[in-house]
Coordinates of C-alpha atoms and ligand atoms in Angstrom, one line a residue:
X211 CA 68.7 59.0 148.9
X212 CA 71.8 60.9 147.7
X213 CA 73.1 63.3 150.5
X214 CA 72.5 66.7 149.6
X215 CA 76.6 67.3 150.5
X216 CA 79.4 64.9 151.0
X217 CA 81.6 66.5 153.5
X218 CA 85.5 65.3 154.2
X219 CA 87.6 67.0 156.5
X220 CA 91.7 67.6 156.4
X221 CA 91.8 64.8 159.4
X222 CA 89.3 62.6 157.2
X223 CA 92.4 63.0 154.3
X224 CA 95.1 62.9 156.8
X225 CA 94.4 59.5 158.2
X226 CA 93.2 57.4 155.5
X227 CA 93.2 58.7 152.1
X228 CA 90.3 57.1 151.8
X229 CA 89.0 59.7 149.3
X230 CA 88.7 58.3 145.4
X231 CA 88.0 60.5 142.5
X232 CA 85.5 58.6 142.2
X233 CA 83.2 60.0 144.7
X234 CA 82.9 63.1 142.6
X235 CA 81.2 61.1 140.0
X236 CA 78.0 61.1 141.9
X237 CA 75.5 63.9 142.3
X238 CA 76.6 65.6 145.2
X239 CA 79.0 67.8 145.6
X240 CA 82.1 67.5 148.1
X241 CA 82.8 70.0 150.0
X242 CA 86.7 70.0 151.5
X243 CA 86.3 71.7 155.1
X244 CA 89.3 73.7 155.7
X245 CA 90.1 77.0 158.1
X246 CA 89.8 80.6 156.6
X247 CA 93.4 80.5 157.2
X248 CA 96.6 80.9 154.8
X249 CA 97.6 77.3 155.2
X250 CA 94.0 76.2 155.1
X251 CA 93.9 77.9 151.7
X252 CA 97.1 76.4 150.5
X253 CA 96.0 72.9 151.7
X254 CA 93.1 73.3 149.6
X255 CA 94.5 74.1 146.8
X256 CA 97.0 71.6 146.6
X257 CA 93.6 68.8 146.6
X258 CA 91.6 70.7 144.1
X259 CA 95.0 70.2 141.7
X260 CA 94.9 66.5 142.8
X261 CA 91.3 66.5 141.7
X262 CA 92.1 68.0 138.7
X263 CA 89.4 71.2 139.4
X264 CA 87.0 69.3 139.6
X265 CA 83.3 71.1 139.3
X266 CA 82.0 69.0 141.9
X267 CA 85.0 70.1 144.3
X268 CA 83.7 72.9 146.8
X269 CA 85.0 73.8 150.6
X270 CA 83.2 74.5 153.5
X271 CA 85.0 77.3 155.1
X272 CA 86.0 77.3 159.0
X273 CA 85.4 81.2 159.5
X274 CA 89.3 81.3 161.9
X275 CA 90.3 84.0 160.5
X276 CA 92.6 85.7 163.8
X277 CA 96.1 85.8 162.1
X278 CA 95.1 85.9 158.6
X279 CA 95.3 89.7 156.6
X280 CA 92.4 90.7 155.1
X281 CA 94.3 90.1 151.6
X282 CA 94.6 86.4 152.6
X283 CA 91.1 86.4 153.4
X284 CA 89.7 88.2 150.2
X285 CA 91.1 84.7 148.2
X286 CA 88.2 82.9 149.3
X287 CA 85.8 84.7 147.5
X288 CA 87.0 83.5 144.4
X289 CA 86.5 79.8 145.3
X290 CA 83.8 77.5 145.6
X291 CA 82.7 78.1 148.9
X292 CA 79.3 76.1 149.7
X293 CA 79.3 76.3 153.6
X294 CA 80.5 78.6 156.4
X295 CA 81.3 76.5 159.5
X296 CA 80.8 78.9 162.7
X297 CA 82.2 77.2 165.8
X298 CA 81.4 78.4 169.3
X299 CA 85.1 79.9 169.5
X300 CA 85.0 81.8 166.2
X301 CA 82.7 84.4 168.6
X302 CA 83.3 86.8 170.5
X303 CA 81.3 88.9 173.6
X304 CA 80.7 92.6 173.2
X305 CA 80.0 94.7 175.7
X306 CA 76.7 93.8 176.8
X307 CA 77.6 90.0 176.4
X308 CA 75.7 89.0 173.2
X309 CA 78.0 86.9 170.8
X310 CA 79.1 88.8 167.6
X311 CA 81.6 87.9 165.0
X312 CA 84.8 89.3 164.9
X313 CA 85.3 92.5 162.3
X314 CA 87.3 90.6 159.7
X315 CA 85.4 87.2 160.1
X316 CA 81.4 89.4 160.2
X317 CA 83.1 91.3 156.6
X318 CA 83.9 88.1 155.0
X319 CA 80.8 86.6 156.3
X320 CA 78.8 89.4 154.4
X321 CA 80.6 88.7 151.2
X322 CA 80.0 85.0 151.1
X323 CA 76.3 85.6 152.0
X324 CA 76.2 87.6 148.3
X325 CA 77.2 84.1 146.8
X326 CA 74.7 82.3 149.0
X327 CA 76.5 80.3 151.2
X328 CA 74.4 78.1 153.8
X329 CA 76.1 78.8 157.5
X330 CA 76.4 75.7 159.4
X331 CA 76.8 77.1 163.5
X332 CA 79.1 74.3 164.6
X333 CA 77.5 72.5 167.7
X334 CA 79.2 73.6 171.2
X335 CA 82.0 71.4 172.7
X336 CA 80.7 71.9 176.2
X337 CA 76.8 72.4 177.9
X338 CA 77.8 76.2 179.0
X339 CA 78.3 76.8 175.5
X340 CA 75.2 75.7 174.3
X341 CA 73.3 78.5 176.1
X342 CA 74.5 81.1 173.5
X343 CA 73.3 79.0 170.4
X344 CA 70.8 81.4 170.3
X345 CA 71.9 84.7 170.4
X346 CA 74.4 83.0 167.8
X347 CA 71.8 82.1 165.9
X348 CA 70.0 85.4 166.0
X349 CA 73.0 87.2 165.8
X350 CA 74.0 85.5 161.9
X351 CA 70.1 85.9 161.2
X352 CA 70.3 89.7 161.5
X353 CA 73.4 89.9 160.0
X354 CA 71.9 88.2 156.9
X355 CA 69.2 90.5 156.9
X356 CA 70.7 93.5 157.5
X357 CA 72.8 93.1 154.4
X358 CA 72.2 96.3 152.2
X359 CA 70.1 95.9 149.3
X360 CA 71.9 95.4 145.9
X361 CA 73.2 98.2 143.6
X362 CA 72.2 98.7 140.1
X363 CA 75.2 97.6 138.7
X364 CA 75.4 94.0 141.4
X365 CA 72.1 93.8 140.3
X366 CA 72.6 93.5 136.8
X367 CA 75.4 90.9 137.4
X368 CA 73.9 88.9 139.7
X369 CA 72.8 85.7 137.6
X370 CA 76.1 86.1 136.2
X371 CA 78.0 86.1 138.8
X372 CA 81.5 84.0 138.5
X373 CA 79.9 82.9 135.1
X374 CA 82.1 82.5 132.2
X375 CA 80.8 83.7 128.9
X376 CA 82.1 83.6 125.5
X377 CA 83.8 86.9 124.5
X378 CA 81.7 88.7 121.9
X379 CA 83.3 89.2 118.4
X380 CA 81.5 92.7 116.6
X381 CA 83.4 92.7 113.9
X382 CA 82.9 88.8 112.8
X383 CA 79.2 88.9 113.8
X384 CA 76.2 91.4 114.1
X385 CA 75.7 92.5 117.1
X386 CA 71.9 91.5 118.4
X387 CA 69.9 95.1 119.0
X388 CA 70.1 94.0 122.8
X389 CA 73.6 93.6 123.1
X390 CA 73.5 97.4 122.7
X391 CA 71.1 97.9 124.8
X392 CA 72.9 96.2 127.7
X393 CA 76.2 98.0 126.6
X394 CA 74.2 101.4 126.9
X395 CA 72.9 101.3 130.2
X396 CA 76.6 101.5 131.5
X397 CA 76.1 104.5 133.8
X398 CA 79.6 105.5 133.5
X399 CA 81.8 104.8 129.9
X400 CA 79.7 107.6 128.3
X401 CA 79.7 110.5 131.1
X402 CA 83.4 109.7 130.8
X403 CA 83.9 110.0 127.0
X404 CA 81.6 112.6 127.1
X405 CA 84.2 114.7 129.4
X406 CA 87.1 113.4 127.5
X407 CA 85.7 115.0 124.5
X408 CA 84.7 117.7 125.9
X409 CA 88.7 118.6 127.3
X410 CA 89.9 117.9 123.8
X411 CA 87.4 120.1 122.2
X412 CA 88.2 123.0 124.4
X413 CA 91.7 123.0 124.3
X414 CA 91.4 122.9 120.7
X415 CA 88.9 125.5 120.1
X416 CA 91.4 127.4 123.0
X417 CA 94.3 126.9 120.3
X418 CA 92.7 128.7 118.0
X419 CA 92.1 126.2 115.4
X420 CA 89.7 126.5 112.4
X421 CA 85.8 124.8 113.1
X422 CA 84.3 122.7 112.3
X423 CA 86.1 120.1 114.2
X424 CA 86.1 116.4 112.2
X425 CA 84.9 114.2 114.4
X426 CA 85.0 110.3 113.8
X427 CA 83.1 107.9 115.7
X428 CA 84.4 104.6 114.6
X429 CA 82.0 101.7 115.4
X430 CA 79.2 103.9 116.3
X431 CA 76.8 101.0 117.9
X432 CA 73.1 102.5 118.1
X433 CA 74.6 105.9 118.3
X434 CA 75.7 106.9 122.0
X435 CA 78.9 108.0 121.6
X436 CA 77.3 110.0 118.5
X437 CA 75.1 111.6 121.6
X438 CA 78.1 111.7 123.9
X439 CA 80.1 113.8 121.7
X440 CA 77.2 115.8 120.6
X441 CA 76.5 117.3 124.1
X442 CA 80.3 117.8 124.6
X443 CA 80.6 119.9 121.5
X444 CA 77.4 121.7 122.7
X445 CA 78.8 122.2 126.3
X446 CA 82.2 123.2 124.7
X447 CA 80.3 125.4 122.4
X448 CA 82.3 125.0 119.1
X449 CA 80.8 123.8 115.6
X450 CA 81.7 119.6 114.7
X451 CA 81.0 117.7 111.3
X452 CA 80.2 114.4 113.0
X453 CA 80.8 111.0 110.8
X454 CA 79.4 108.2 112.3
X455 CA 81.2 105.0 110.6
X456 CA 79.3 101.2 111.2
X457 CA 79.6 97.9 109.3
X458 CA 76.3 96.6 111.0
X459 CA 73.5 97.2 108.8
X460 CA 71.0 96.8 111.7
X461 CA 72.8 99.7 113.6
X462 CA 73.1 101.7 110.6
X463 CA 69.1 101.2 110.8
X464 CA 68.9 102.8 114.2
X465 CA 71.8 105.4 113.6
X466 CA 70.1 106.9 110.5
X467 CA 66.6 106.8 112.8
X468 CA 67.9 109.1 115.4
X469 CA 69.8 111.8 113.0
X470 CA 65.8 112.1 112.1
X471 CA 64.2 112.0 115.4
X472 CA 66.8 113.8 117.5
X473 CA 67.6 116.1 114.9
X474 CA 71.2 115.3 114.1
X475 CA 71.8 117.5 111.7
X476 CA 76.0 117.7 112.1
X477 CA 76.4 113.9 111.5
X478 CA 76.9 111.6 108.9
X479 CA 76.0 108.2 109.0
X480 CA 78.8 105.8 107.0
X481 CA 77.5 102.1 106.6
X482 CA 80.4 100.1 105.9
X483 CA 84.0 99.1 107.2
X484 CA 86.2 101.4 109.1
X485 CA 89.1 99.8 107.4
X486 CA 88.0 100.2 103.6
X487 CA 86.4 103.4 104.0
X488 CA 87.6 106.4 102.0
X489 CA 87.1 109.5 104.8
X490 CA 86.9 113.1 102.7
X491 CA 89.4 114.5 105.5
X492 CA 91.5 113.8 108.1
X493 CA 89.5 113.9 111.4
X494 CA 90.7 116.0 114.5
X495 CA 89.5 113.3 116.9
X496 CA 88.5 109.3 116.2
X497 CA 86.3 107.8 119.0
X498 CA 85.9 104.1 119.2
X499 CA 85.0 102.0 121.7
X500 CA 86.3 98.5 120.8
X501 CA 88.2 97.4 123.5
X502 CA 86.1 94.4 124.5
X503 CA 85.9 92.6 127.9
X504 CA 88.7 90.2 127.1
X505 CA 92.0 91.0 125.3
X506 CA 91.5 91.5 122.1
X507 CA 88.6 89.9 121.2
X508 CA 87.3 93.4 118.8
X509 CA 90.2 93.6 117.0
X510 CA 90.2 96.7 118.1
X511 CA 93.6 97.6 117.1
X512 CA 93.3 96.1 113.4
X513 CA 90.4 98.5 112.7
X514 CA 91.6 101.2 113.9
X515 CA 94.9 100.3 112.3
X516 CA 93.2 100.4 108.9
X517 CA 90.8 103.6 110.2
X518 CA 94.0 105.3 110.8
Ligands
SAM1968 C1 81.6 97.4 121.4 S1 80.5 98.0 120.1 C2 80.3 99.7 120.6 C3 79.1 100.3 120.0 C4 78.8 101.7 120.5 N1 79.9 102.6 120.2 C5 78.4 101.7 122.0 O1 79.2 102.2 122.8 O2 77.4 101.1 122.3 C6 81.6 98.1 118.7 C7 80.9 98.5 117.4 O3 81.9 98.6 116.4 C8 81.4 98.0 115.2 N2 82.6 97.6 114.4 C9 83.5 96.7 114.7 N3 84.4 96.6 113.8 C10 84.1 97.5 112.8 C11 84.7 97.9 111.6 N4 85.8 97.3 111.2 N5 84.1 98.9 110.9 C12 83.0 99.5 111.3 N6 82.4 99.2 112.5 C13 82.9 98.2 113.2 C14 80.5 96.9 115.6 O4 79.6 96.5 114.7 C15 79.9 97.5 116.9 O5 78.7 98.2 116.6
NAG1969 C1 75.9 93.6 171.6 O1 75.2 92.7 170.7 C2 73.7 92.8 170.8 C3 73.1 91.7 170.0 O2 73.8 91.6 168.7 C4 73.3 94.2 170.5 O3 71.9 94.3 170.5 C5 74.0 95.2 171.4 O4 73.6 96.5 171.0 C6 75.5 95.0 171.4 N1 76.1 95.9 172.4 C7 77.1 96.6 172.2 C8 77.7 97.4 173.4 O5 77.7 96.7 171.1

């Protein structure tokens, strides 16, 4: 039977080298044991470079953290860490003498438990010690349970936790009716466009300006920044000609559905391309949101270029 975890420790690498590429080439993963520590981090890193990344390659992390800043310390959660090794001496007594985990070691504990690490409690170097490998145990138990249930938003990311995805490209493809749906139930972008629009509106409607204010929303989706700016020209009380420009058919679909339903009578909807269109005026505000979630990957810039 395959172990479930190959473990090799720094004295393991130190005396023999007896570690081959090759043993990442079977099923289970290697975990490097090395201390919380700033030279325990650098150590590891230099063997994940020797082996070249590898996806196999995971540490099992000796929770010593005295010396080490809490900076140093926040480095591990971005690595592969399978195991949290708990000695007897990582504890400490409180008060009533019950083990507990020092403040910085219990905090990075907490975070590791979020990317389900199993906690190994290391065995006790001496029989006196071995009496508080239960209140150890119990102690890490409650901890784990005690963890506070999961926001909306961790929720949400949860399965995709430290998961690389392919950026999306709107402009190349058709977005997928749920794509906006996930990008809608962001609980803050449209409270804060909604306020930004709302500033802008009232300091021109302060200035004295003619209405109705042109207002462009460029890559309009399924229509909630349409709703965003709505409410702030409502809240702002001052009169808007809304265009609503989309080269997705699909959205253009669902945009024309809610000027019926909700009863949008100060917007336009403009199938077609941002870049070719032919506006009938200059607008007193554009609002796009193509920024995307990895450099430029909306060509966010080029359309608006071309909007512009
Ligand atoms: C990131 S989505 C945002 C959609 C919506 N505003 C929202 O917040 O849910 C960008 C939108 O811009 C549209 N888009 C991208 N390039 C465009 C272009 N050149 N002309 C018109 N629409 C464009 C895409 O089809 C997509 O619907
Ligand atoms: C010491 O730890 C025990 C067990 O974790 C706990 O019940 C107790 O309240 C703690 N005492 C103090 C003084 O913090």
């Amino acid at each position: 039977m395959l172990p479930s975890l190959v473990a090799l420790t720094m004295q393991d690498l130190l005396a023999g080298g007896l570690f081959s590429l090759a043993a990442l080439e079977d099923a289970a993963p290697v975990a490097l044991q090395v201390p919380a520590t700033s030279s325990g981090w650098k150590a590891w890193n230099r063997f994940r470079t020797l082996c070249d990344h590898h996806v196999r390659l995971c540490c099992a992390l000796e929770l010593t953290v005295d010396k080490t800043s809490e900076k140093e310390l926040e480095r591990w959660l971005a690595e592969p860490v399978r195991c949290v090794i708990l000695s007897p001496s990582t504890f400490l007594l409180n008060r009533s003498g019950y083990p507990v985990l020092p403040k910085k070691a219990k905090a990075l504990l907490e975070q590791l438990f979020r990317r389900q690490v199993q906690v190994i409690i290391a065995e006790p170097q001496s029989v006196e010690q071995n009496e508080g490998l239960l209140p150890r145990l119990s102690y890490i138990a409650r901890l784990f349970q005690a963890l506070p249930p999961l926001s909306q938003a961790e929720r949400f990311a949860y399965s995709h936790m430290d998961t690389l995805q392919a950026p999306l490209q709107p402009l190349a493809d058709n977005l997928e009716s749920e794509t906006y749906e996930l990008f809608e139930t962001d609980p803050v972008k449209y409270a804060k466009y909604q306020e930004a629009v709302f500033i802008f509106l009232t300091e021109r409607k302060q200035e004295g300006r003619p209405m109705p204010f042109c207002v462009m929303v460029l890559g309009a989706g399924r229509g909630p920044l349409v709703e965003a700016a709505l409410k702030a020209a409502e809240r702002a009380e001052v009169e808007v000609d809304l265009y609503a420009v989309e080269k997705n058919p699909n959205a253009v679909q669902a945009l024309r559905h809610r000027k019926r339903r909700d009863g949008w009578s100060s917007v336009q909807v403009v199938p077609g391309d941002m870049r070719s269109w032919d506006a009938p005026k200059k607008a007193d505000v554009i609002i796009s949101e193509l920024l995307g979630s990895f450099g430029d990957n909306e060509l966010s810039p080029e359309c608006l270029d071309g909007a512009c």
